[in-house]
Short mmCIF file of C-alpha atoms in Angstrom, two decimals:
data_model
loop_
_atom_site.label_atom_id
_atom_site.label_comp_id
_atom_site.label_asym_id
_atom_site.label_seq_id
_atom_site.Cartn_x
_atom_site.Cartn_y
_atom_site.Cartn_z
CA MET A 1 101.03 130.40 79.90
CA SER A 2 98.76 128.00 81.79
CA LYS A 3 96.47 129.30 84.46
CA GLN A 4 97.80 128.89 87.99
CA ILE A 5 95.86 126.37 90.06
CA SER A 6 95.02 127.54 93.58
CA VAL A 7 96.50 125.66 96.51
CA GLY A 8 93.00 124.92 97.80
CA THR A 9 91.98 123.33 94.49
CA ARG A 10 95.22 121.33 94.37
CA LEU A 11 94.82 119.95 97.89
CA GLY A 12 91.12 119.33 97.26
CA SER A 13 92.05 117.29 94.20
CA MET A 14 94.49 115.19 96.21
CA LEU A 15 91.94 114.54 98.95
CA LEU A 16 89.14 113.72 96.52
CA ASP A 17 91.45 111.41 94.57
CA HIS A 18 92.33 109.58 97.75
CA PHE A 19 88.65 109.25 98.73
CA PHE A 20 87.44 107.98 95.36
CA MET A 21 90.35 105.60 94.81
CA THR A 22 90.00 104.20 98.33
CA MET A 23 86.33 103.50 97.60
CA ILE A 24 87.28 101.77 94.35
CA ALA A 25 89.98 99.74 96.13
CA MET A 26 87.40 98.67 98.72
CA VAL A 27 85.34 97.08 95.93
CA PHE A 28 88.16 94.60 95.42
CA TYR A 29 88.24 93.92 99.16
CA LEU A 30 84.53 93.07 99.23
CA PRO A 31 84.84 89.39 98.14
CA GLY A 32 87.27 88.66 100.98
CA MET A 33 85.21 90.67 103.48
CA ILE A 34 81.97 88.94 102.48
CA PHE A 35 83.66 85.54 102.70
CA THR A 36 85.09 86.37 106.14
CA PHE A 37 81.82 87.71 107.54
CA ALA A 38 79.84 84.80 106.10
CA ARG A 39 82.04 82.39 108.04
CA ALA A 40 82.48 84.51 111.15
CA PHE A 41 80.20 82.31 113.29
CA GLU A 42 80.91 79.05 111.51
CA VAL A 43 82.71 76.45 113.59
CA THR A 44 84.18 73.62 111.53
CA HIS A 45 87.01 71.11 111.64
CA GLU A 46 88.59 72.75 108.63
CA GLN A 47 92.27 73.52 109.06
CA GLN A 48 92.70 77.26 109.31
CA ASN A 49 95.84 79.17 108.49
CA ILE A 50 96.49 82.61 109.90
CA ASP A 51 97.39 84.70 106.91
CA PHE A 52 97.78 88.37 107.77
CA LEU A 53 98.30 89.24 104.10
CA GLY A 54 94.84 88.22 102.99
CA GLY A 55 95.29 84.66 101.75
CA THR A 56 93.89 83.88 98.32
CA PHE A 57 91.97 87.16 98.24
CA LEU A 58 95.26 89.06 98.41
CA TYR A 59 95.60 88.75 94.63
CA VAL A 60 92.19 90.37 94.15
CA ASN A 61 92.93 93.08 96.71
CA LEU A 62 96.07 94.10 94.84
CA ILE A 63 94.01 95.13 91.82
CA GLY A 64 92.60 98.00 93.87
CA PHE A 65 96.10 99.16 94.83
CA ALA A 66 97.26 98.91 91.21
CA LEU A 67 94.36 101.08 90.04
CA TYR A 68 95.27 103.67 92.67
CA PHE A 69 98.61 104.25 90.95
CA CYS A 70 96.90 104.41 87.56
CA LYS A 71 94.10 106.81 88.49
CA ASP A 72 95.07 109.43 85.85
CA CYS A 73 95.74 107.04 82.97
CA ILE A 74 92.55 107.89 81.04
CA ASN A 75 93.34 111.19 79.30
CA GLY A 76 95.30 112.46 82.29
CA GLN A 77 92.19 112.78 84.45
CA SER A 78 91.21 110.90 87.57
CA ILE A 79 87.63 111.12 88.87
CA ALA A 80 88.56 114.06 91.10
CA LYS A 81 90.34 115.88 88.26
CA ARG A 82 87.28 115.53 86.05
CA ILE A 83 85.12 117.03 88.77
CA LEU A 84 87.54 119.91 89.40
CA LYS A 85 88.31 120.45 85.70
CA LEU A 86 92.02 119.60 85.94
CA GLN A 87 94.28 117.51 83.71
CA VAL A 88 97.78 116.05 83.72
CA VAL A 89 99.79 117.07 80.66
CA ASP A 90 103.32 116.68 79.37
CA ASN A 91 105.46 119.47 80.78
CA GLU A 92 107.33 120.01 77.49
CA THR A 93 104.60 119.69 74.85
CA GLY A 94 101.47 120.60 76.81
CA LEU A 95 99.74 117.57 75.32
CA VAL A 96 97.80 115.12 77.45
CA ALA A 97 100.27 112.97 79.41
CA SER A 98 100.56 109.35 78.30
CA PRO A 99 99.20 106.61 80.58
CA MET A 100 102.77 105.54 81.39
CA LYS A 101 103.79 109.05 82.44
CA CYS A 102 100.67 109.34 84.60
CA PHE A 103 101.58 106.04 86.23
CA ILE A 104 105.17 107.14 86.91
CA ARG A 105 104.02 110.45 88.47
CA ASN A 106 101.71 108.57 90.84
CA LEU A 107 104.40 106.24 92.16
CA SER A 108 105.45 109.08 94.47
CA ILE A 109 102.08 109.09 96.28
CA VAL A 110 103.63 106.68 98.76
CA LEU A 111 105.51 109.79 99.94
CA TRP A 112 102.27 111.73 100.43
CA PRO A 113 103.59 114.06 103.20
CA VAL A 114 106.33 115.22 100.81
CA GLU A 115 103.82 115.60 97.98
CA VAL A 116 101.54 117.77 100.13
CA LEU A 117 104.44 120.05 101.07
CA VAL A 118 105.52 120.38 97.42
CA ALA A 119 101.93 121.09 96.35
CA LEU A 120 101.78 123.95 98.88
CA THR A 121 104.72 125.65 97.16
CA ASN A 122 103.90 124.73 93.55
CA SER A 123 100.34 123.66 92.89
CA ASN A 124 101.05 122.82 89.22
CA ARG A 125 103.96 120.45 89.73
CA ARG A 126 104.35 118.10 92.64
CA PHE A 127 107.33 115.79 93.19
CA GLY A 128 105.89 113.05 90.98
CA ASP A 129 105.44 115.53 88.14
CA ARG A 130 109.13 116.39 88.25
CA ILE A 131 110.04 112.71 87.97
CA ALA A 132 107.60 111.97 85.13
CA GLY A 133 108.01 115.25 83.23
CA THR A 134 104.38 116.26 83.68
CA LYS A 135 102.36 119.05 85.22
CA LEU A 136 98.80 119.70 86.32
CA VAL A 137 96.80 122.30 84.42
CA VAL A 138 93.25 123.59 84.24
CA PHE A 139 91.34 121.47 81.72
CA ASP A 140 90.89 123.22 78.39
CA GLY A 141 87.96 121.81 76.45
CA ALA A 142 89.17 123.55 73.28
CA ILE A 143 92.21 121.26 73.11
CA GLU A 144 91.58 118.07 71.17
CA GLN A 145 91.59 115.07 73.47
CA PRO A 146 93.31 111.87 72.28
CA LYS A 147 91.26 108.76 71.61
CA VAL A 148 91.33 106.43 74.60
CA GLU A 149 93.49 103.38 73.86
CA ILE A 150 92.46 100.67 76.30
CA GLY A 151 95.60 98.66 75.59
CA GLN A 152 97.88 101.57 76.47
CA ALA A 153 95.89 102.27 79.64
CA LEU A 154 96.08 98.63 80.74
CA ILE A 155 99.86 98.38 80.45
CA PRO A 156 100.51 100.60 83.53
CA VAL A 157 97.87 98.65 85.47
CA VAL A 158 99.67 95.38 84.71
CA ILE A 159 103.02 96.91 85.65
CA ALA A 160 101.59 98.34 88.88
CA TYR A 161 100.08 94.95 89.75
CA GLY A 162 103.40 93.26 89.08
CA LEU A 163 105.24 95.72 91.31
CA MET A 164 102.75 95.11 94.11
CA LEU A 165 103.35 91.35 93.79
CA LEU A 166 107.11 91.84 93.92
CA LEU A 167 106.72 93.79 97.17
CA ILE A 168 104.23 91.43 98.82
CA LEU A 169 105.40 87.94 97.81
CA PRO A 170 108.69 88.08 99.78
CA PHE A 171 106.67 88.74 102.94
CA LYS A 172 104.42 85.76 102.17
CA ALA A 173 107.50 83.59 101.65
CA LEU A 174 108.75 84.56 105.10
CA MET A 175 105.53 83.50 106.84
CA PRO A 176 106.13 80.65 109.34
CA PRO A 177 105.49 77.26 107.73
CA ILE A 178 102.92 76.36 110.39
CA GLU A 179 100.70 79.12 109.01
CA GLN A 180 101.00 77.91 105.45
CA LYS A 181 101.14 74.13 105.43
CA LYS A 182 98.05 72.02 105.90
CA ILE A 183 98.17 68.37 106.91
CA ASP A 184 97.08 66.05 104.10
CA PHE A 185 95.09 63.38 105.90
CA VAL A 186 93.24 60.63 104.01
CA GLU A 187 89.56 61.53 104.05
CA SER A 188 88.45 57.90 103.67
CA SER A 189 90.38 56.90 106.80
CA TYR A 190 87.89 58.67 109.10
CA ASP A 191 87.43 56.55 112.24
CA ASP A 192 83.87 57.09 113.40
CA GLN A 193 84.12 54.75 116.38
CA SER A 194 87.28 56.34 117.82
CA SER A 195 85.81 59.81 117.26
CA LYS A 196 82.63 58.99 119.19
CA GLU A 197 84.58 57.26 121.97
CA ALA A 198 86.78 60.34 122.40
CA GLU A 199 83.74 62.64 122.51
CA LYS A 200 82.16 60.45 125.20
CA LEU A 201 85.41 60.53 127.17
CA PHE A 202 85.35 64.33 127.20
CA ALA A 203 81.65 64.38 128.08
CA ASP A 204 82.25 62.08 131.06
CA SER A 205 85.39 63.90 132.23
CA LEU A 206 84.76 67.58 131.49
CA GLY A 207 81.13 67.80 130.43
CA GLN A 208 80.42 70.46 133.06
CA TYR A 209 82.89 72.80 131.38
CA LEU A 210 82.63 72.09 127.66
CA THR A 211 81.34 70.12 124.71
CA ALA A 212 83.83 68.35 122.46
CA SER A 213 83.53 67.50 118.77
CA ILE A 214 86.30 65.19 117.55
CA ARG A 215 87.26 63.77 114.18
CA VAL A 216 89.91 61.06 113.97
CA TYR A 217 91.59 60.07 110.72
CA ASP A 218 93.80 56.98 110.85
CA GLN A 219 96.01 57.89 107.90
CA ILE A 220 98.08 60.87 106.82
CA GLU A 221 99.79 60.90 103.46
CA ASP A 222 103.47 59.92 103.82
CA SER A 223 103.18 59.55 107.61
CA PRO A 224 102.35 56.75 110.06
CA SER A 225 100.57 59.18 112.41
CA LYS A 226 96.87 59.78 112.84
CA TYR A 227 95.25 63.16 112.27
CA ILE A 228 92.94 64.41 115.00
CA SER A 229 90.85 67.57 114.95
CA VAL A 230 89.24 68.68 118.20
CA ILE A 231 86.68 71.46 118.65
CA ILE A 232 86.14 72.50 122.26
CA GLN A 233 83.06 74.68 122.82
CA HIS A 234 83.24 76.20 126.30
CA ASN A 235 80.25 76.78 128.54
CA GLU A 236 82.04 79.81 130.03
CA ASN A 237 84.58 82.16 128.53
CA TYR A 238 88.03 80.79 129.30
CA LEU A 239 89.61 82.53 126.31
CA GLU A 240 89.76 86.16 127.47
CA SER A 241 92.77 85.78 129.72
CA ASP A 242 95.86 83.65 129.21
CA GLN A 243 95.66 82.46 132.79
CA ASP A 244 92.12 81.06 132.39
CA PHE A 245 93.03 79.54 129.05
CA GLU A 246 96.08 77.78 130.45
CA LYS A 247 93.98 76.31 133.26
CA ILE A 248 91.35 74.84 130.94
CA GLU A 249 94.01 73.67 128.49
CA SER A 250 95.76 71.83 131.33
CA LEU A 251 92.54 69.84 131.85
CA ILE A 252 91.81 69.16 128.19
CA LYS A 253 95.14 67.86 126.91
CA PRO A 254 95.57 65.09 129.52
CA VAL A 255 92.11 63.74 128.61
CA LEU A 256 93.01 63.76 124.92
CA PHE A 257 96.38 62.09 125.55
CA SER A 258 94.76 59.40 127.70
CA LYS A 259 92.90 58.24 124.62
CA PHE A 260 95.54 59.05 122.00
CA PRO A 261 99.13 58.89 123.33
CA GLU A 262 101.48 61.73 122.57
CA LYS A 263 103.57 61.50 119.36
CA THR A 264 101.08 59.08 117.76
CA PHE A 265 99.06 61.83 116.07
CA VAL A 266 99.12 65.39 114.82
CA GLY A 267 96.27 67.84 114.38
CA GLN A 268 94.70 70.84 116.01
CA ILE A 269 92.55 71.85 118.96
CA LYS A 270 90.12 74.67 118.25
CA TYR A 271 88.89 76.37 121.43
CA VAL A 272 85.61 78.23 120.98
CA TYR A 273 83.42 80.43 123.14
CA LYS A 274 80.30 81.52 121.30
CA THR A 275 77.37 83.75 122.22
CA SER A 276 74.47 85.04 120.13
CA SER A 277 76.43 88.17 119.18
CA SER A 278 80.11 87.24 119.32
CA MET A 279 82.58 84.40 119.04
CA GLN A 280 86.13 83.95 120.30
CA THR A 281 88.47 81.24 119.11
CA ARG A 282 91.97 80.01 119.72
CA ILE A 283 93.62 77.38 117.57
CA VAL A 284 96.44 75.30 119.00
CA PRO A 285 98.30 73.02 116.57
CA ILE A 286 99.40 69.61 117.76
CA SER A 287 102.76 68.57 116.41
CA TRP A 288 105.96 67.00 117.64
CA THR A 289 109.52 68.03 116.87
CA PRO A 290 111.75 65.28 115.41
CA GLU A 291 114.00 65.17 118.46
CA ASN A 292 111.01 64.67 120.69
#
């Protein structure tokens, strides 16, 4: 009969597992975080899409989540279980649980409140163990450990990654098109003269409030419209309150439309207020509905 694991050790294992696997998952978030921080104070005319799911880096981030579900796949021991001398084994045979069984038992961690309650009543078998046919035991060094098969351990990781994609991709598909689609303007159609004239117009009209940087492109693929990108850098912060923003916007758009009539172009206006230690931005797309 296997030695009973104390409730304190069982809960400690769950907490340590969560800590270590969160740290490992964060490693896969680092590329996106570094990229975001590196560009935090960069103001460019690049079209920016608001993607709350992480954009391109989402696919890297998901690796960390997949590994979380596969934390016990190497000989039934996660990092925390190795520290606390515990191991996941097959409930029937007592042999080390296969990587696939370890993966199945960890799918229930999404129901962590239930798992904690079950662990309080039975520290050897939580809810996931009952599903996968496994149990948690004190590690016995006298028992021969199976040779680690990397291929077998990778299969659950691939499955976990695929499941994460199946859950996330429908949400990405439901994102509003304006947050996904970029306007394909012709780079070579950049109109330097019109751009400089528009900047001078803003300087003459609203120079006491702001500085404008404008790029005008005369051609958009499959469209007769121009593409215009405007960056407005404010001298004072008009972005904190909607009321202040609406006031400054009501001054900016008429100046822009006096140079470029409505419905003759599409693009974006990027409003920026920047200090030495912070930056606020608002991006307003310029587009026209077909009926208008």
